[in-house]
């Protein structure tokens, strides 16, 4: 009998590993498709404005805020839907929807059509949160931090090679990366259609779809349902808000302060990406096993605060790059945070949890570009008042220091794992 039990346990373990391998591949292809468009979308917008950089910058802010608003609205909706009908159909709709979105952007004849593509893109980008719910389904609670570290490495790797490939394709034709992203998303959808198994069996799904819980404000009820869950979500929001600083000011900041060329900026981004992948794929598992999810969360907050402070202070490009290993340790934050949060909700609430998190990320995506963009502009326009070109990055450091202080209060292991 014991041999049969052991065989059954081994079979379950192998099934879980196989299912995780499927979702890891999905996340990797998805992140590459997103990374492809990063270096070319601003230039495509600029082409529609007749080469007017200022007008293109204004439209870029509009696009960023619109995309974040769609995440805010649709994240909880699709997350709860995945709790009701399963992860696989929501993932398929999201990924096939992304293929359509990228194709619309590729053929867009005007800025308005480009905006339509970004609206649809924001609506269907829930594949990231649904993928995280999938991970929670197929991974035992004690192994989730390591699994989320691997998922983070998939996203990091995709954004590492995606922009480089997108830039090379964009040199050929500004619209070519969008066609490639559409094709990759279509391939990803077909992979999911024929290969990806469902992770949430019918008996573990929520019994009904409640619109009151699917709206962004209603999703906050779940975050208040377990001790410290809302506090942990607040840490996630501070992290996501701080994360928007580099996409907002990196190019302008390093060009202004260090005189970096686009090629040097690309190499710096690649080095940072490689360091992030190494931390998330190699170090998260053994470190979390030693210091726990709480320790990983606090380590990530401390490293992020220190890394941003280093970047804001560094007077030379060489010293800036010396801070990359410190900053990379911020990769411990989200695996530890996700591990703690997913322990606090039942299996049929994992999608709702990830939807609520994505809604908060949408708010961060709307607030961050204005906060950091305006503070960076102020710092260089008033250099005679305050010599602090890294002011925006210091603000990001302060946000993560606040997350560290708050985390010492709320980042505790739950008294019991939420029941199914």
GROMACS .gro file of C-alpha atoms in nm:
model
  420
    1UNK     CA    1   0.000   0.000   0.000
    2UNK     CA    2   0.281   0.242   0.092
    3UNK     CA    3   0.444   0.178  -0.246
    4UNK     CA    4   0.115   0.264  -0.421
    5UNK     CA    5   0.084   0.585  -0.218
    6UNK     CA    6   0.442   0.676  -0.298
    7UNK     CA    7   0.383   0.605  -0.668
    8UNK     CA    8   0.073   0.824  -0.659
    9UNK     CA    9   0.264   1.107  -0.494
   10UNK     CA   10   0.542   1.078  -0.751
   11UNK     CA   11   0.284   1.090  -1.031
   12UNK     CA   12   0.127   1.406  -0.884
   13UNK     CA   13   0.469   1.565  -0.847
   14UNK     CA   14   0.560   1.486  -1.207
   15UNK     CA   15   0.224   1.621  -1.325
   16UNK     CA   16   0.283   1.943  -1.138
   17UNK     CA   17   0.631   1.984  -1.285
   18UNK     CA   18   0.499   1.918  -1.635
   19UNK     CA   19   0.215   2.168  -1.590
   20UNK     CA   20   0.461   2.428  -1.461
   21UNK     CA   21   0.681   2.367  -1.765
   22UNK     CA   22   0.383   2.439  -1.991
   23UNK     CA   23   0.297   2.770  -1.821
   24UNK     CA   24   0.664   2.871  -1.807
   25UNK     CA   25   0.686   2.833  -2.185
   26UNK     CA   26   0.367   3.037  -2.224
   27UNK     CA   27   0.502   3.315  -2.001
   28UNK     CA   28   0.833   3.319  -2.187
   29UNK     CA   29   0.676   3.354  -2.531
   30UNK     CA   30   0.435   3.616  -2.399
   31UNK     CA   31   0.709   3.830  -2.246
   32UNK     CA   32   0.919   3.812  -2.562
   33UNK     CA   33   0.623   3.938  -2.765
   34UNK     CA   34   0.579   4.231  -2.527
   35UNK     CA   35   0.952   4.303  -2.525
   36UNK     CA   36   0.962   4.319  -2.903
   37UNK     CA   37   0.757   4.638  -2.916
   38UNK     CA   38   0.933   4.831  -2.636
   39UNK     CA   39   1.201   5.004  -2.847
   40UNK     CA   40   0.977   5.082  -3.146
   41UNK     CA   41   0.638   5.197  -3.014
   42UNK     CA   42   0.757   5.550  -2.921
   43UNK     CA   43   0.915   5.592  -3.264
   44UNK     CA   44   0.598   5.467  -3.436
   45UNK     CA   45   0.400   5.725  -3.240
   46UNK     CA   46   0.656   5.987  -3.341
   47UNK     CA   47   0.612   5.893  -3.707
   48UNK     CA   48   0.238   5.962  -3.676
   49UNK     CA   49   0.310   6.308  -3.529
   50UNK     CA   50   0.529   6.412  -3.821
   51UNK     CA   51   0.849   6.377  -3.621
   52UNK     CA   52   0.737   6.615  -3.343
   53UNK     CA   53   0.917   6.473  -3.035
   54UNK     CA   54   0.722   6.681  -2.781
   55UNK     CA   55   0.387   6.580  -2.927
   56UNK     CA   56   0.501   6.218  -2.943
   57UNK     CA   57   0.599   6.234  -2.574
   58UNK     CA   58   0.252   6.364  -2.485
   59UNK     CA   59   0.084   6.085  -2.681
   60UNK     CA   60   0.316   5.833  -2.520
   61UNK     CA   61   0.189   5.941  -2.177
   62UNK     CA   62  -0.172   5.910  -2.301
   63UNK     CA   63  -0.101   5.559  -2.427
   64UNK     CA   64   0.067   5.457  -2.099
   65UNK     CA   65  -0.218   5.589  -1.885
   66UNK     CA   66  -0.480   5.426  -2.110
   67UNK     CA   67  -0.302   5.090  -2.097
   68UNK     CA   68  -0.281   5.111  -1.718
   69UNK     CA   69  -0.649   5.204  -1.693
   70UNK     CA   70  -0.745   4.895  -1.892
   71UNK     CA   71  -0.534   4.681  -1.658
   72UNK     CA   72  -0.704   4.840  -1.359
   73UNK     CA   73  -1.051   4.765  -1.493
   74UNK     CA   74  -1.001   4.428  -1.661
   75UNK     CA   75  -0.749   4.259  -1.429
   76UNK     CA   76  -1.001   4.171  -1.155
   77UNK     CA   77  -1.266   4.081  -1.413
   78UNK     CA   78  -1.052   3.823  -1.593
   79UNK     CA   79  -0.895   3.701  -1.269
   80UNK     CA   80  -1.234   3.617  -1.118
   81UNK     CA   81  -1.346   3.469  -1.450
   82UNK     CA   82  -1.050   3.230  -1.440
   83UNK     CA   83  -1.162   3.119  -1.091
   84UNK     CA   84  -1.506   3.040  -1.236
   85UNK     CA   85  -1.431   2.875  -1.572
   86UNK     CA   86  -1.066   2.776  -1.532
   87UNK     CA   87  -0.729   2.927  -1.620
   88UNK     CA   88  -0.690   2.776  -1.967
   89UNK     CA   89  -0.981   2.949  -2.147
   90UNK     CA   90  -0.889   3.288  -1.999
   91UNK     CA   91  -0.527   3.241  -2.103
   92UNK     CA   92  -0.634   3.142  -2.455
   93UNK     CA   93  -0.861   3.446  -2.492
   94UNK     CA   94  -0.583   3.672  -2.362
   95UNK     CA   95  -0.310   3.532  -2.586
   96UNK     CA   96  -0.521   3.518  -2.903
   97UNK     CA   97  -0.648   3.866  -2.814
   98UNK     CA   98  -0.289   3.990  -2.791
   99UNK     CA   99  -0.219   3.853  -3.138
  100UNK     CA  100  -0.513   4.056  -3.271
  101UNK     CA  101  -0.401   4.365  -3.077
  102UNK     CA  102  -0.048   4.353  -3.215
  103UNK     CA  103  -0.184   4.304  -3.567
  104UNK     CA  104  -0.412   4.609  -3.532
  105UNK     CA  105  -0.114   4.818  -3.419
  106UNK     CA  106   0.095   4.684  -3.707
  107UNK     CA  107  -0.156   4.798  -3.969
  108UNK     CA  108  -0.289   5.107  -3.785
  109UNK     CA  109  -0.337   5.393  -4.035
  110UNK     CA  110  -0.365   5.664  -3.767
  111UNK     CA  111  -0.296   5.746  -3.403
  112UNK     CA  112  -0.657   5.669  -3.313
  113UNK     CA  113  -0.626   5.315  -3.447
  114UNK     CA  114  -0.296   5.283  -3.264
  115UNK     CA  115  -0.477   5.385  -2.946
  116UNK     CA  116  -0.748   5.125  -3.013
  117UNK     CA  117  -0.476   4.860  -3.033
  118UNK     CA  118  -0.328   4.971  -2.701
  119UNK     CA  119  -0.671   4.968  -2.536
  120UNK     CA  120  -0.729   4.608  -2.648
  121UNK     CA  121  -0.373   4.522  -2.548
  122UNK     CA  122  -0.433   4.648  -2.195
  123UNK     CA  123  -0.760   4.457  -2.174
  124UNK     CA  124  -0.607   4.124  -2.279
  125UNK     CA  125  -0.272   4.150  -2.098
  126UNK     CA  126  -0.425   3.960  -1.805
  127UNK     CA  127  -0.232   3.657  -1.926
  128UNK     CA  128   0.042   3.752  -1.679
  129UNK     CA  129  -0.185   3.746  -1.373
  130UNK     CA  130  -0.367   3.433  -1.494
  131UNK     CA  131  -0.029   3.264  -1.542
  132UNK     CA  132   0.056   3.343  -1.179
  133UNK     CA  133  -0.277   3.195  -1.066
  134UNK     CA  134  -0.190   2.886  -1.274
  135UNK     CA  135   0.142   2.858  -1.087
  136UNK     CA  136  -0.041   2.874  -0.754
  137UNK     CA  137  -0.270   2.593  -0.874
  138UNK     CA  138   0.005   2.350  -0.970
  139UNK     CA  139   0.264   2.429  -0.701
  140UNK     CA  140   0.244   2.334  -0.332
  141UNK     CA  141   0.254   2.638  -0.099
  142UNK     CA  142   0.606   2.568   0.023
  143UNK     CA  143   0.739   2.566  -0.336
  144UNK     CA  144   0.560   2.872  -0.470
  145UNK     CA  145   0.832   3.129  -0.400
  146UNK     CA  146   1.078   2.927  -0.608
  147UNK     CA  147   0.819   2.880  -0.883
  148UNK     CA  148   0.739   3.252  -0.890
  149UNK     CA  149   1.113   3.317  -0.910
  150UNK     CA  150   1.125   3.104  -1.225
  151UNK     CA  151   0.826   3.291  -1.365
  152UNK     CA  152   1.005   3.616  -1.293
  153UNK     CA  153   1.306   3.486  -1.482
  154UNK     CA  154   1.081   3.403  -1.779
  155UNK     CA  155   0.953   3.761  -1.785
  156UNK     CA  156   1.306   3.900  -1.737
  157UNK     CA  157   1.450   3.680  -2.012
  158UNK     CA  158   1.172   3.778  -2.250
  159UNK     CA  159   1.228   4.146  -2.184
  160UNK     CA  160   1.602   4.087  -2.218
  161UNK     CA  161   1.599   3.944  -2.570
  162UNK     CA  162   1.272   4.101  -2.687
  163UNK     CA  163   1.390   4.465  -2.700
  164UNK     CA  164   1.717   4.371  -2.872
  165UNK     CA  165   1.529   4.175  -3.139
  166UNK     CA  166   1.262   4.444  -3.165
  167UNK     CA  167   1.525   4.713  -3.215
  168UNK     CA  168   1.693   4.515  -3.492
  169UNK     CA  169   1.360   4.451  -3.666
  170UNK     CA  170   1.260   4.814  -3.618
  171UNK     CA  171   1.568   4.926  -3.809
  172UNK     CA  172   1.424   4.737  -4.107
  173UNK     CA  173   1.066   4.859  -4.066
  174UNK     CA  174   0.897   5.020  -3.765
  175UNK     CA  175   0.592   4.797  -3.805
  176UNK     CA  176   0.782   4.470  -3.848
  177UNK     CA  177   0.823   4.401  -3.471
  178UNK     CA  178   0.445   4.421  -3.429
  179UNK     CA  179   0.389   4.164  -3.703
  180UNK     CA  180   0.645   3.936  -3.536
  181UNK     CA  181   0.484   3.993  -3.194
  182UNK     CA  182   0.144   3.907  -3.345
  183UNK     CA  183   0.285   3.590  -3.498
  184UNK     CA  184   0.454   3.488  -3.174
  185UNK     CA  185   0.132   3.548  -2.978
  186UNK     CA  186  -0.062   3.342  -3.234
  187UNK     CA  187   0.192   3.061  -3.197
  188UNK     CA  188   0.160   3.090  -2.820
  189UNK     CA  189  -0.219   3.065  -2.848
  190UNK     CA  190  -0.194   2.752  -3.063
  191UNK     CA  191   0.049   2.604  -2.813
  192UNK     CA  192  -0.204   2.669  -2.537
  193UNK     CA  193  -0.491   2.535  -2.744
  194UNK     CA  194  -0.327   2.201  -2.822
  195UNK     CA  195  -0.077   2.148  -2.539
  196UNK     CA  196  -0.150   2.351  -2.224
  197UNK     CA  197  -0.359   2.153  -1.969
  198UNK     CA  198  -0.615   2.308  -1.734
  199UNK     CA  199  -0.478   2.366  -1.384
  200UNK     CA  200  -0.800   2.430  -1.189
  201UNK     CA  201  -1.034   2.128  -1.176
  202UNK     CA  202  -1.411   2.194  -1.166
  203UNK     CA  203  -1.446   2.096  -0.801
  204UNK     CA  204  -1.200   2.370  -0.697
  205UNK     CA  205  -1.362   2.651  -0.895
  206UNK     CA  206  -1.579   2.924  -0.751
  207UNK     CA  207  -1.949   2.844  -0.780
  208UNK     CA  208  -2.061   3.165  -0.950
  209UNK     CA  209  -1.931   3.475  -1.123
  210UNK     CA  210  -2.009   3.776  -0.903
  211UNK     CA  211  -1.976   4.114  -1.077
  212UNK     CA  212  -1.961   4.287  -0.740
  213UNK     CA  213  -1.630   4.111  -0.677
  214UNK     CA  214  -1.508   4.149  -1.036
  215UNK     CA  215  -1.488   4.529  -1.039
  216UNK     CA  216  -1.163   4.691  -0.919
  217UNK     CA  217  -1.312   4.824  -0.595
  218UNK     CA  218  -1.489   4.497  -0.522
  219UNK     CA  219  -1.161   4.311  -0.558
  220UNK     CA  220  -1.030   4.501  -0.254
  221UNK     CA  221  -1.273   4.300  -0.041
  222UNK     CA  222  -1.065   3.990  -0.103
  223UNK     CA  223  -0.749   4.179  -0.004
  224UNK     CA  224  -0.918   4.262   0.328
  225UNK     CA  225  -1.048   3.910   0.386
  226UNK     CA  226  -0.732   3.762   0.540
  227UNK     CA  227  -0.497   3.904   0.803
  228UNK     CA  228  -0.221   4.119   0.651
  229UNK     CA  229  -0.327   4.045   0.290
  230UNK     CA  230  -0.413   4.409   0.221
  231UNK     CA  231  -0.081   4.515   0.372
  232UNK     CA  232   0.107   4.273   0.149
  233UNK     CA  233  -0.086   4.405  -0.152
  234UNK     CA  234   0.025   4.754  -0.049
  235UNK     CA  235   0.388   4.639  -0.060
  236UNK     CA  236   0.325   4.502  -0.408
  237UNK     CA  237   0.177   4.835  -0.515
  238UNK     CA  238   0.478   5.031  -0.383
  239UNK     CA  239   0.705   4.790  -0.570
  240UNK     CA  240   0.513   4.821  -0.896
  241UNK     CA  241   0.505   5.200  -0.863
  242UNK     CA  242   0.881   5.216  -0.798
  243UNK     CA  243   0.941   4.983  -1.093
  244UNK     CA  244   0.798   5.236  -1.338
  245UNK     CA  245   1.083   5.482  -1.278
  246UNK     CA  246   1.340   5.323  -1.509
  247UNK     CA  247   1.106   5.272  -1.808
  248UNK     CA  248   1.006   5.636  -1.760
  249UNK     CA  249   1.344   5.810  -1.720
  250UNK     CA  250   1.627   5.563  -1.790
  251UNK     CA  251   1.701   5.674  -2.145
  252UNK     CA  252   1.679   6.045  -2.065
  253UNK     CA  253   1.860   6.012  -1.732
  254UNK     CA  254   2.160   5.815  -1.854
  255UNK     CA  255   2.189   6.027  -2.167
  256UNK     CA  256   2.173   6.352  -1.967
  257UNK     CA  257   2.403   6.250  -1.680
  258UNK     CA  258   2.650   6.009  -1.843
  259UNK     CA  259   2.622   6.092  -2.213
  260UNK     CA  260   2.542   5.730  -2.298
  261UNK     CA  261   2.464   5.641  -2.657
  262UNK     CA  262   2.172   5.411  -2.745
  263UNK     CA  263   2.412   5.118  -2.789
  264UNK     CA  264   2.561   5.171  -2.441
  265UNK     CA  265   2.212   5.197  -2.296
  266UNK     CA  266   2.122   4.868  -2.463
  267UNK     CA  267   2.428   4.698  -2.315
  268UNK     CA  268   2.345   4.835  -1.971
  269UNK     CA  269   1.989   4.704  -1.998
  270UNK     CA  270   2.120   4.366  -2.109
  271UNK     CA  271   2.362   4.346  -1.815
  272UNK     CA  272   2.084   4.433  -1.572
  273UNK     CA  273   1.857   4.175  -1.735
  274UNK     CA  274   2.117   3.899  -1.715
  275UNK     CA  275   2.176   3.972  -1.346
  276UNK     CA  276   1.801   3.964  -1.282
  277UNK     CA  277   1.758   3.630  -1.459
  278UNK     CA  278   2.042   3.475  -1.257
  279UNK     CA  279   1.889   3.588  -0.929
  280UNK     CA  280   1.538   3.474  -1.013
  281UNK     CA  281   1.625   3.143  -1.178
  282UNK     CA  282   1.924   3.033  -0.969
  283UNK     CA  283   1.921   3.201  -0.628
  284UNK     CA  284   1.555   3.237  -0.531
  285UNK     CA  285   1.496   2.866  -0.460
  286UNK     CA  286   1.790   2.799  -0.225
  287UNK     CA  287   1.776   3.141  -0.058
  288UNK     CA  288   1.402   3.115   0.016
  289UNK     CA  289   1.459   2.764   0.152
  290UNK     CA  290   1.710   2.915   0.395
  291UNK     CA  291   1.553   3.247   0.497
  292UNK     CA  292   1.186   3.191   0.413
  293UNK     CA  293   0.939   3.395   0.210
  294UNK     CA  294   0.936   3.679   0.463
  295UNK     CA  295   1.315   3.702   0.454
  296UNK     CA  296   1.314   3.702   0.074
  297UNK     CA  297   1.056   3.981   0.066
  298UNK     CA  298   1.251   4.199   0.309
  299UNK     CA  299   1.579   4.127   0.131
  300UNK     CA  300   1.423   4.229  -0.201
  301UNK     CA  301   1.285   4.553  -0.053
  302UNK     CA  302   1.619   4.643   0.104
  303UNK     CA  303   1.815   4.562  -0.212
  304UNK     CA  304   1.573   4.760  -0.428
  305UNK     CA  305   1.591   5.064  -0.200
  306UNK     CA  306   1.971   5.045  -0.193
  307UNK     CA  307   2.000   4.978  -0.567
  308UNK     CA  308   1.781   5.272  -0.665
  309UNK     CA  309   1.968   5.499  -0.421
  310UNK     CA  310   2.296   5.386  -0.580
  311UNK     CA  311   2.166   5.460  -0.930
  312UNK     CA  312   2.049   5.806  -0.824
  313UNK     CA  313   2.379   5.890  -0.655
  314UNK     CA  314   2.629   5.741  -0.905
  315UNK     CA  315   2.826   6.033  -1.056
  316UNK     CA  316   2.968   5.823  -1.343
  317UNK     CA  317   2.837   5.556  -1.574
  318UNK     CA  318   3.091   5.306  -1.442
  319UNK     CA  319   2.972   5.354  -1.085
  320UNK     CA  320   2.613   5.324  -1.207
  321UNK     CA  321   2.692   4.981  -1.351
  322UNK     CA  322   2.861   4.877  -1.027
  323UNK     CA  323   2.519   4.896  -0.864
  324UNK     CA  324   2.365   4.634  -1.097
  325UNK     CA  325   2.441   4.332  -0.868
  326UNK     CA  326   2.279   4.509  -0.572
  327UNK     CA  327   1.975   4.611  -0.774
  328UNK     CA  328   1.935   4.259  -0.913
  329UNK     CA  329   1.872   4.125  -0.562
  330UNK     CA  330   1.537   4.304  -0.575
  331UNK     CA  331   1.435   3.991  -0.770
  332UNK     CA  332   1.370   3.822  -0.434
  333UNK     CA  333   1.084   4.061  -0.357
  334UNK     CA  334   0.801   3.933  -0.577
  335UNK     CA  335   0.860   3.557  -0.525
  336UNK     CA  336   0.854   3.610  -0.149
  337UNK     CA  337   0.551   3.837  -0.171
  338UNK     CA  338   0.355   3.605  -0.401
  339UNK     CA  339   0.441   3.308  -0.181
  340UNK     CA  340   0.299   3.483   0.125
  341UNK     CA  341  -0.010   3.617  -0.052
  342UNK     CA  342  -0.112   3.294  -0.225
  343UNK     CA  343  -0.100   3.110   0.108
  344UNK     CA  344  -0.373   3.338   0.240
  345UNK     CA  345  -0.648   3.260  -0.012
  346UNK     CA  346  -0.827   2.943  -0.119
  347UNK     CA  347  -0.757   2.766  -0.451
  348UNK     CA  348  -1.077   2.905  -0.605
  349UNK     CA  349  -0.962   3.262  -0.521
  350UNK     CA  350  -0.615   3.257  -0.675
  351UNK     CA  351  -0.734   3.417  -0.998
  352UNK     CA  352  -0.924   3.687  -0.810
  353UNK     CA  353  -0.612   3.757  -0.604
  354UNK     CA  354  -0.392   3.793  -0.911
  355UNK     CA  355  -0.658   4.007  -1.079
  356UNK     CA  356  -0.663   4.240  -0.779
  357UNK     CA  357  -0.283   4.260  -0.790
  358UNK     CA  358  -0.295   4.342  -1.161
  359UNK     CA  359  -0.552   4.612  -1.091
  360UNK     CA  360  -0.309   4.773  -0.847
  361UNK     CA  361  -0.038   4.739  -1.110
  362UNK     CA  362  -0.266   4.926  -1.349
  363UNK     CA  363  -0.289   5.214  -1.100
  364UNK     CA  364   0.090   5.215  -1.068
  365UNK     CA  365   0.120   5.224  -1.447
  366UNK     CA  366  -0.100   5.534  -1.456
  367UNK     CA  367   0.061   5.720  -1.166
  368UNK     CA  368   0.427   5.628  -1.214
  369UNK     CA  369   0.505   5.794  -1.550
  370UNK     CA  370   0.364   6.127  -1.429
  371UNK     CA  371   0.533   6.108  -1.087
  372UNK     CA  372   0.878   6.018  -1.212
  373UNK     CA  373   0.868   6.199  -1.545
  374UNK     CA  374   0.768   6.531  -1.387
  375UNK     CA  375   1.014   6.497  -1.098
  376UNK     CA  376   1.298   6.423  -1.340
  377UNK     CA  377   1.202   6.723  -1.554
  378UNK     CA  378   1.190   6.945  -1.244
  379UNK     CA  379   1.532   6.825  -1.122
  380UNK     CA  380   1.712   6.918  -1.444
  381UNK     CA  381   1.524   7.245  -1.492
  382UNK     CA  382   1.607   7.361  -1.138
  383UNK     CA  383   1.962   7.233  -1.113
  384UNK     CA  384   2.069   7.566  -0.964
  385UNK     CA  385   1.829   7.508  -0.673
  386UNK     CA  386   1.896   7.138  -0.614
  387UNK     CA  387   2.179   6.946  -0.774
  388UNK     CA  388   1.993   6.614  -0.788
  389UNK     CA  389   1.945   6.477  -1.140
  390UNK     CA  390   1.864   6.143  -0.978
  391UNK     CA  391   1.566   6.285  -0.786
  392UNK     CA  392   1.313   6.058  -0.957
  393UNK     CA  393   1.524   5.752  -0.877
  394UNK     CA  394   1.561   5.864  -0.515
  395UNK     CA  395   1.181   5.875  -0.495
  396UNK     CA  396   1.169   5.513  -0.614
  397UNK     CA  397   1.426   5.423  -0.347
  398UNK     CA  398   1.208   5.591  -0.084
  399UNK     CA  399   0.904   5.393  -0.195
  400UNK     CA  400   1.089   5.064  -0.149
  401UNK     CA  401   1.229   5.176   0.186
  402UNK     CA  402   0.869   5.242   0.293
  403UNK     CA  403   0.780   4.893   0.166
  404UNK     CA  404   1.067   4.749   0.375
  405UNK     CA  405   0.946   4.921   0.692
  406UNK     CA  406   0.586   4.818   0.627
  407UNK     CA  407   0.697   4.464   0.544
  408UNK     CA  408   0.848   4.415   0.888
  409UNK     CA  409   0.494   4.452   1.023
  410UNK     CA  410   0.277   4.262   0.776
  411UNK     CA  411   0.507   4.003   0.615
  412UNK     CA  412   0.426   3.719   0.851
  413UNK     CA  413   0.350   3.358   0.768
  414UNK     CA  414  -0.029   3.292   0.788
  415UNK     CA  415  -0.153   3.093   1.084
  416UNK     CA  416  -0.295   2.835   0.844
  417UNK     CA  417  -0.313   2.783   0.470
  418UNK     CA  418  -0.649   2.894   0.334
  419UNK     CA  419  -0.879   2.593   0.283
  420UNK     CA  420  -0.989   2.473  -0.059
   0.00000   0.00000   0.00000
